[in-house]
PDB file of C-alpha atoms in Angstrom:
ATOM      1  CA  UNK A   1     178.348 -48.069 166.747  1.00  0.00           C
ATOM      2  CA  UNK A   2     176.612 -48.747 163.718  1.00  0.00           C
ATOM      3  CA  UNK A   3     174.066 -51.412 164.144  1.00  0.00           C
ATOM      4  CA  UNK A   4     173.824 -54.070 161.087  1.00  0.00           C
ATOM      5  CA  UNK A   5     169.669 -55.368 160.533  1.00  0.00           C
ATOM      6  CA  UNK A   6     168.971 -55.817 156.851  1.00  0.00           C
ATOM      7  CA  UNK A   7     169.644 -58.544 155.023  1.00  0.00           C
ATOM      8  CA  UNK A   8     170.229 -58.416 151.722  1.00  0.00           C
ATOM      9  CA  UNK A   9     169.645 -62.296 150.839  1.00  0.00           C
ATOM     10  CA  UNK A  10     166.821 -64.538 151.675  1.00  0.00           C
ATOM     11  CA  UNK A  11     169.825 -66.868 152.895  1.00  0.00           C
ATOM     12  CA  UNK A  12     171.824 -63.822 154.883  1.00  0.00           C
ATOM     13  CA  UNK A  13     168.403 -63.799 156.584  1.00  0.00           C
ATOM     14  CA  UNK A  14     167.549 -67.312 157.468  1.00  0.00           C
ATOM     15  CA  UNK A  15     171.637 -67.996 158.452  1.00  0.00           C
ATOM     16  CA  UNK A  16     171.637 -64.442 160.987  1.00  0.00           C
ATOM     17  CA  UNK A  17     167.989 -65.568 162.371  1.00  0.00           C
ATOM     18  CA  UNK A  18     168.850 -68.986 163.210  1.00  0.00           C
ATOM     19  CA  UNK A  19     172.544 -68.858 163.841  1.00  0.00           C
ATOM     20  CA  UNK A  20     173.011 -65.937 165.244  1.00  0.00           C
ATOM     21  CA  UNK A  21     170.231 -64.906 167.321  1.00  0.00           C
ATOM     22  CA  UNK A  22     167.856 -68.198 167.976  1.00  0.00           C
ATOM     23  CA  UNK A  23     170.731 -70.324 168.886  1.00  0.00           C
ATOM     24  CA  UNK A  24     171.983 -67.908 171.500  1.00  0.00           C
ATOM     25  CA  UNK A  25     168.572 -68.216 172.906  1.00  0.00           C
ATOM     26  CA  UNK A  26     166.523 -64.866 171.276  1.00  0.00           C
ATOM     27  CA  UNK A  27     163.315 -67.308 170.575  1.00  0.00           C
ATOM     28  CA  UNK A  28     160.405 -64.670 171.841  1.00  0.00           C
ATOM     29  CA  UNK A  29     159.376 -62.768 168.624  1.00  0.00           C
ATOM     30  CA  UNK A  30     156.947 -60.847 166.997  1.00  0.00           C
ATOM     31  CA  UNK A  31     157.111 -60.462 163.201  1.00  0.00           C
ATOM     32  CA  UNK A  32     155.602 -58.530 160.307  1.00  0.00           C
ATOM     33  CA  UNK A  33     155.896 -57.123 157.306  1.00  0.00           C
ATOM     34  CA  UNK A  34     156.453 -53.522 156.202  1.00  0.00           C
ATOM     35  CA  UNK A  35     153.173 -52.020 154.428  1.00  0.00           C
ATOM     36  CA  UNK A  36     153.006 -51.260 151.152  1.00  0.00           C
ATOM     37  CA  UNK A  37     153.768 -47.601 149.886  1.00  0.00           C
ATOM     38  CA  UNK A  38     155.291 -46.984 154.144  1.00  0.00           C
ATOM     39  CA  UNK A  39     159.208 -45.372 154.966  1.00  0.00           C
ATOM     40  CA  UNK A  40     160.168 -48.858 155.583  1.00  0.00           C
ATOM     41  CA  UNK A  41     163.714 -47.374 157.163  1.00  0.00           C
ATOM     42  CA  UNK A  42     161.244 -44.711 159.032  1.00  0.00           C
ATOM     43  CA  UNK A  43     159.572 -48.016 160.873  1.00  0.00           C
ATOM     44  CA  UNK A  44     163.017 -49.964 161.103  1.00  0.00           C
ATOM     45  CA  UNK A  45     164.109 -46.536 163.502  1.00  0.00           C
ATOM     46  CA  UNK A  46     160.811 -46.534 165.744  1.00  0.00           C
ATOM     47  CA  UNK A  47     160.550 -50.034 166.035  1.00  0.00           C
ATOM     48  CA  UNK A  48     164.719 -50.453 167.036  1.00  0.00           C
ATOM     49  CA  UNK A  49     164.333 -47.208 169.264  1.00  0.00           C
ATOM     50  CA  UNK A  50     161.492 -48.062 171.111  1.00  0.00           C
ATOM     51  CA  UNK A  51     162.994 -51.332 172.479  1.00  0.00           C
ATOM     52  CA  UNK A  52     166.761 -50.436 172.972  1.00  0.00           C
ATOM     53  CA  UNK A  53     167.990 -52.476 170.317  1.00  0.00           C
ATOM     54  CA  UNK A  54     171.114 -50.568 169.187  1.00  0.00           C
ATOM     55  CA  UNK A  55     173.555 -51.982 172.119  1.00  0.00           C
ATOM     56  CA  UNK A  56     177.014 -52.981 171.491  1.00  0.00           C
ATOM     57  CA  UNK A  57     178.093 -56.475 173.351  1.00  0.00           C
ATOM     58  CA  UNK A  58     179.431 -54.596 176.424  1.00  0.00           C
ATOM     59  CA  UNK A  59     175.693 -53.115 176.873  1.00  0.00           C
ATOM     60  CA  UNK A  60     173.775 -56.446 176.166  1.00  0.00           C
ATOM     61  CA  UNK A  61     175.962 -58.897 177.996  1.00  0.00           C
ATOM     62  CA  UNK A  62     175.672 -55.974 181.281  1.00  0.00           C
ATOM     63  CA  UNK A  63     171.831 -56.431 181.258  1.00  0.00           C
ATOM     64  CA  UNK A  64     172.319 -60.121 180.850  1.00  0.00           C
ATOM     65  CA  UNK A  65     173.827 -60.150 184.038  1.00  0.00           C
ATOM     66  CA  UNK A  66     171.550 -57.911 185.571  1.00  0.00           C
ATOM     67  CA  UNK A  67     168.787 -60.184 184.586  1.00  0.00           C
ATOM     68  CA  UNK A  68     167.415 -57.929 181.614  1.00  0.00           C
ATOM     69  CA  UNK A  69     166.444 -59.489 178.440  1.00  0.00           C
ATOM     70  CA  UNK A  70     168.003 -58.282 175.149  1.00  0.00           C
ATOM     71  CA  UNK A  71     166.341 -57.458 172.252  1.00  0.00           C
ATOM     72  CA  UNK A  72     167.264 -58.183 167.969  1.00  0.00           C
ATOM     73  CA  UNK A  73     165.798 -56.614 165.442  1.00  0.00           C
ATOM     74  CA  UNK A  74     166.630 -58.145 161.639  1.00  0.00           C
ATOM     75  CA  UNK A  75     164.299 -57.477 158.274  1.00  0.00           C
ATOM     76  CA  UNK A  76     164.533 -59.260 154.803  1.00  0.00           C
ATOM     77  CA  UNK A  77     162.614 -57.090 151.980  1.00  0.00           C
ATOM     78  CA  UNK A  78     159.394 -56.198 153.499  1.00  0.00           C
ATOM     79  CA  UNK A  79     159.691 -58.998 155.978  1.00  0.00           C
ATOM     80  CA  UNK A  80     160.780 -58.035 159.568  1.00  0.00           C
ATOM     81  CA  UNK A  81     161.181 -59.637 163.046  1.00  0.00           C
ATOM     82  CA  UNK A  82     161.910 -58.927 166.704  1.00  0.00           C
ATOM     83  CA  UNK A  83     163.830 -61.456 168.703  1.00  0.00           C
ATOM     84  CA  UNK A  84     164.387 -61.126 172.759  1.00  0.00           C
ATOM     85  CA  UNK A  85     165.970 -63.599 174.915  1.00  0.00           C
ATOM     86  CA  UNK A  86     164.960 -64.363 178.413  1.00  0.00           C
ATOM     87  CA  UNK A  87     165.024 -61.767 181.454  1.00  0.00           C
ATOM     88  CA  UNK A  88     163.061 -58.539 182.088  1.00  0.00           C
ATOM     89  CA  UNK A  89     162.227 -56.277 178.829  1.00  0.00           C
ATOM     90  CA  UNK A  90     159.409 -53.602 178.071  1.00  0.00           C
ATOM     91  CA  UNK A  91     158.321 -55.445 175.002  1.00  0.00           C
ATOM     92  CA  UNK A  92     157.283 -58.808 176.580  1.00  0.00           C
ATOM     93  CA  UNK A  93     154.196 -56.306 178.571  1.00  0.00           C
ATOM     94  CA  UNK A  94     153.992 -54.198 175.024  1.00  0.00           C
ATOM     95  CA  UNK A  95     153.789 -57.040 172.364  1.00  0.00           C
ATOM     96  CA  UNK A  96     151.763 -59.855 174.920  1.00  0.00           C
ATOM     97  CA  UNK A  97     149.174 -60.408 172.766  1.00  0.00           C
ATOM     98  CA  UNK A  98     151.031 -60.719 169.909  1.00  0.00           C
ATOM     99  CA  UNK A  99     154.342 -62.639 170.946  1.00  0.00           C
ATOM    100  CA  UNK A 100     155.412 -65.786 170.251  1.00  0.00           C
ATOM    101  CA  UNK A 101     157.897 -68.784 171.465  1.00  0.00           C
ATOM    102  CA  UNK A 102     159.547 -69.973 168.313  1.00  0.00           C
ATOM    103  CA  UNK A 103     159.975 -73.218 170.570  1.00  0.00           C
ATOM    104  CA  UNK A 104     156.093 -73.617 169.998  1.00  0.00           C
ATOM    105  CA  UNK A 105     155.469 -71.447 166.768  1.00  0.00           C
ATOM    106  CA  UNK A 106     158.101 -71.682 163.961  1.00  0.00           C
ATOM    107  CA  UNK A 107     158.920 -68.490 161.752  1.00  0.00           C
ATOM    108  CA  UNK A 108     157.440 -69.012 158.720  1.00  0.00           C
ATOM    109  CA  UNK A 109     159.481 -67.242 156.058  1.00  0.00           C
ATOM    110  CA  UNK A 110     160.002 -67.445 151.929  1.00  0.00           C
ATOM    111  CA  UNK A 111     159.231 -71.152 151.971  1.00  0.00           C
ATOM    112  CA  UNK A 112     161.154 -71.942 155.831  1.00  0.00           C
ATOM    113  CA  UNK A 113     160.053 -72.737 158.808  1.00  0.00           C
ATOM    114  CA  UNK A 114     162.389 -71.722 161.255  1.00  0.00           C
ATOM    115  CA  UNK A 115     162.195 -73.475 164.935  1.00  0.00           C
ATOM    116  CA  UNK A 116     164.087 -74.250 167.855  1.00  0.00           C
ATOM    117  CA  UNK A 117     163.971 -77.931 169.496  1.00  0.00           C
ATOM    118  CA  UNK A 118     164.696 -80.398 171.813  1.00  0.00           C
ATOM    119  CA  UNK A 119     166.771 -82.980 170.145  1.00  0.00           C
ATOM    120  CA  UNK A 120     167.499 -86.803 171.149  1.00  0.00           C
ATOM    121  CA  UNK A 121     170.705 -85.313 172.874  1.00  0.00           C
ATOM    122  CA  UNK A 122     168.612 -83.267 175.607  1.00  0.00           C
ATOM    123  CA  UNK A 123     169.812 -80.414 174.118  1.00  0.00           C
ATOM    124  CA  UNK A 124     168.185 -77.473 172.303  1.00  0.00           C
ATOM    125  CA  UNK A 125     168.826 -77.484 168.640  1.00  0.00           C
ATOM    126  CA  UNK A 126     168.129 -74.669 165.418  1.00  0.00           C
ATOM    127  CA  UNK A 127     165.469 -76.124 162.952  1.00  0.00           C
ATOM    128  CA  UNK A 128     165.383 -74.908 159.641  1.00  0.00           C
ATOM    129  CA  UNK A 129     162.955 -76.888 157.603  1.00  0.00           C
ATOM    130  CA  UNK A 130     161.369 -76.415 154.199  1.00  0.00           C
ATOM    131  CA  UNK A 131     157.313 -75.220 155.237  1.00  0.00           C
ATOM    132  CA  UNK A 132     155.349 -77.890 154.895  1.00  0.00           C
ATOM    133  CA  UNK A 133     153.115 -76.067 152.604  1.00  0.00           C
ATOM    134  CA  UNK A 134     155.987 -75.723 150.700  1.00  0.00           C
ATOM    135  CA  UNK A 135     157.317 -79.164 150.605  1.00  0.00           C
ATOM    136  CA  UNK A 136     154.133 -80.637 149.913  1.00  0.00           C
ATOM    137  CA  UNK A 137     153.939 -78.276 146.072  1.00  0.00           C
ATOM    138  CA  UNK A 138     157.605 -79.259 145.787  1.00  0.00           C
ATOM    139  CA  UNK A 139     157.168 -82.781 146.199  1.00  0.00           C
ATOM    140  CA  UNK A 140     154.091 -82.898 143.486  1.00  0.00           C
ATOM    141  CA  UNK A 141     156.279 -80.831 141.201  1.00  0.00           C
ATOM    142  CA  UNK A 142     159.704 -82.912 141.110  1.00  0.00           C
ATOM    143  CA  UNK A 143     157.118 -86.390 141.040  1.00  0.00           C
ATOM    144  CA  UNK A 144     155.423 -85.315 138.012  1.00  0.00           C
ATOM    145  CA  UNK A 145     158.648 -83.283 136.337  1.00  0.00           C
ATOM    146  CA  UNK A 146     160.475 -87.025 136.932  1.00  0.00           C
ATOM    147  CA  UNK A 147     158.022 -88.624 134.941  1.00  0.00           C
ATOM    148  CA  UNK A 148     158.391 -86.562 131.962  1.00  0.00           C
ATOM    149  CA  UNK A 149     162.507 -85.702 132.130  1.00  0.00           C
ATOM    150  CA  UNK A 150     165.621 -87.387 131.484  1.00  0.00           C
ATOM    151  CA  UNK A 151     168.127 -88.118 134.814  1.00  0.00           C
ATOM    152  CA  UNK A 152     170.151 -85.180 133.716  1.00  0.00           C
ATOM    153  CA  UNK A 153     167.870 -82.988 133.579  1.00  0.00           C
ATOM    154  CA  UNK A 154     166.029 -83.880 137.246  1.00  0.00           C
ATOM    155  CA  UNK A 155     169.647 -83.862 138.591  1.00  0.00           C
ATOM    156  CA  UNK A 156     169.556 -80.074 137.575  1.00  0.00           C
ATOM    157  CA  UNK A 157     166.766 -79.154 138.889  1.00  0.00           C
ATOM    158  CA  UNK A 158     167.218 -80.421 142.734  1.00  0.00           C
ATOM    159  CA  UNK A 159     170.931 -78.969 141.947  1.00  0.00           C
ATOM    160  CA  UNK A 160     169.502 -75.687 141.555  1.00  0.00           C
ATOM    161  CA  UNK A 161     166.298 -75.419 144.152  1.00  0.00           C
ATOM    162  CA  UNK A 162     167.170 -72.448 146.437  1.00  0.00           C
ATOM    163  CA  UNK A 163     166.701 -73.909 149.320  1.00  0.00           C
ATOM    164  CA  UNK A 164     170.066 -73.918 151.903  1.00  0.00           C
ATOM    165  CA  UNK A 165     171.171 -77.347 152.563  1.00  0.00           C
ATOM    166  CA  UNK A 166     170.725 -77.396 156.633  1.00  0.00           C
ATOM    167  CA  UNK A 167     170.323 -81.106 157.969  1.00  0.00           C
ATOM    168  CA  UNK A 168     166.352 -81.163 157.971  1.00  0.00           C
ATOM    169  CA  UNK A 169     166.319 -79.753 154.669  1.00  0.00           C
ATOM    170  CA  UNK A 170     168.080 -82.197 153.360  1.00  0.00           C
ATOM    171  CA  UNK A 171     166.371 -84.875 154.894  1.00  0.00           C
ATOM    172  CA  UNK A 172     163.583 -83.584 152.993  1.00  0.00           C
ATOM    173  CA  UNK A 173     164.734 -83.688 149.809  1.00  0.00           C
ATOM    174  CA  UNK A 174     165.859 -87.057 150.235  1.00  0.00           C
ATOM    175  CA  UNK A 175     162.705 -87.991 150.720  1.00  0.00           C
ATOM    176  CA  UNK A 176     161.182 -85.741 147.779  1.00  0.00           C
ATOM    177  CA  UNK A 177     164.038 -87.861 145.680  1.00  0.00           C
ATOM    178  CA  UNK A 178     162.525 -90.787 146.762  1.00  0.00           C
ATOM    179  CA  UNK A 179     159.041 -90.373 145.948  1.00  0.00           C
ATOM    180  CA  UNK A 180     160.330 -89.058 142.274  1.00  0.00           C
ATOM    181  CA  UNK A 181     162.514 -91.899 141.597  1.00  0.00           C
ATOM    182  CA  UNK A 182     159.816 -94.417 142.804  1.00  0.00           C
ATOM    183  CA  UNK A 183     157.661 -92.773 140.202  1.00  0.00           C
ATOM    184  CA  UNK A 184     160.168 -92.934 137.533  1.00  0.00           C
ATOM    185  CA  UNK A 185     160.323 -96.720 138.098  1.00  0.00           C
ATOM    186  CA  UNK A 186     156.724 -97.133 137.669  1.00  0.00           C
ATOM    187  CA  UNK A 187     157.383 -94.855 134.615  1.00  0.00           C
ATOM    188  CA  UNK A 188     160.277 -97.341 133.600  1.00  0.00           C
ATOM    189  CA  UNK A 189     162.938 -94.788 133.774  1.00  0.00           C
ATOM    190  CA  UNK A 190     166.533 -94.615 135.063  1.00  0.00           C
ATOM    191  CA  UNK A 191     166.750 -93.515 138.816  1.00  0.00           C
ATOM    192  CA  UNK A 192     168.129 -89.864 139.507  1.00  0.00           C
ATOM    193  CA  UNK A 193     171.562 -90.059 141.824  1.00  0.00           C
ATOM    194  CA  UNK A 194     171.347 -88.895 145.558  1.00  0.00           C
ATOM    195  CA  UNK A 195     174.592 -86.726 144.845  1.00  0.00           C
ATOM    196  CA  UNK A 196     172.127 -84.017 142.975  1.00  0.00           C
ATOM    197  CA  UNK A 197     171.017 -82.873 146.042  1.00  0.00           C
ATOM    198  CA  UNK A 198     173.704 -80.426 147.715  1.00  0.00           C
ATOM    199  CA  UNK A 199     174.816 -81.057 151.246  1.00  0.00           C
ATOM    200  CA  UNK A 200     177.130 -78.404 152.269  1.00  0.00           C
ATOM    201  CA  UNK A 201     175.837 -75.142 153.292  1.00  0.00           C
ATOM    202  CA  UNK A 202     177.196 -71.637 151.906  1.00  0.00           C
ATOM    203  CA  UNK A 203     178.300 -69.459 154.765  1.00  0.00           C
ATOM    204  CA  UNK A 204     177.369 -66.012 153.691  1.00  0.00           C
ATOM    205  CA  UNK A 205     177.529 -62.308 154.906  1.00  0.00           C
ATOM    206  CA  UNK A 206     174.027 -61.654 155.827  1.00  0.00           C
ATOM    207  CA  UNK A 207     174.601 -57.799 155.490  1.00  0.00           C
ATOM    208  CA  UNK A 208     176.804 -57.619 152.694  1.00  0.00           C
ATOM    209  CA  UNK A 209     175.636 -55.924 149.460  1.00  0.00           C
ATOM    210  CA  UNK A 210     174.053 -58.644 147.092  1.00  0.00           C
ATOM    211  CA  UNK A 211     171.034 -59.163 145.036  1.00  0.00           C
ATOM    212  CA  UNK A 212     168.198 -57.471 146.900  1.00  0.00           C
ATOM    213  CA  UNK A 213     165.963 -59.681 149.588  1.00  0.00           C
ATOM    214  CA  UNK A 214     162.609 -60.463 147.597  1.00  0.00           C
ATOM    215  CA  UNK A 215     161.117 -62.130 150.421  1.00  0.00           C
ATOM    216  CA  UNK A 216     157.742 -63.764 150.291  1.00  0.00           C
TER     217      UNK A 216
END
């Protein structure tokens, strides 16, 4: 069994984290990044061998019923994570000081924050959100780029931002859009249409050979 992990697209990435493995319920993690000038592969081996993570779905859905947590491993560029679900595993006594709940602490990666919630349903819901950080330069940027662009050309730009259209992403660039076309009012300038902003996510293949992962 060959077991897939890298990602070769920032959106292969975010779509395998949160589809795939946070909403089946892998939200302990610890993450990190590669160091500079290391065998990143040679690191990718130790890290997957020393927590079992090479199982096929016969393996990992036996432990599950045994009461044995499972374990994920997935890395983007330099950028890599470890995801377990709930039950009994070595690495919740060997990575204690340094795990995390992504219920309470979001994965923060190339400009997403990446959480799992309660929604209005009761139910527990994927969150991928632009970073606030990032939002916040975003938001400047479009507001003063409106001011000094025609509609076409603001159009273009939220056509082409990279982020993926999931629903709270999209939610914030509605509200970016707002703030830029209130400032193009005061400016006297045409509004910029909603219909710039894309709402229909790409499904990709998160392993399939692409453009490599530059990952910040």
């Amino acid at each position: 069994m060959v077991y897939r992990y890298i990602a070769t697209s920032v959106a292969g990435f975010v779509q395998q984290l949160a589809v795939a493995y946070i909403n089946h319920g892998y939200v302990f993690y610890v993450a990190g990044h590669i160091p500079p000038g290391s065998d990143a592969e040679t690191i990718d081996r130790k890290l997957m061998a020393k927590y079992g993570v090479a199982m096929s779905r016969w393996q990992r859905a036996r432990r599950k019923l045994l009461g044995q947590a499972n374990v994920h491993y997935l890395r983007c560029g330099s950028f890599w994570v470890l995801l377990a679900n709930h039950g009994e595993h070595p690495i919740f006594q060997e990575e204690k000081t340094v795990l995390r709940d992504v219920r309470r602490e979001p994965i923060a990666f190339s400009g997403y924050s990446i959480s799992y919630r309660l929604g209005t349903d009761a139910k527990w819901h994927v969150s991928v959100r632009i970073h606030a950080n990032e939002e916040r330069w975003l938001k400047v940027f479009m507001i003063q780029f409106g001011r000094l662009s025609t509609v076409e050309e603001v159009e273009r730009e939220f056509a082409q931002l990279r982020f993926e259209p999931y629903a709270p992403v999209v939610r914030q660039l509605y509200g970016i859009l707002r703030a830029t076309n209130k400032a193009r009012k005061v400016a006297g300038l045409p509004p910029v249409d909603w219909k710039c902003i894309r709402t229909r996510r790409r499904v990709v293949r998160p392993f399939e050979p692409v453009d490599f992962c530059r990952a910040a």
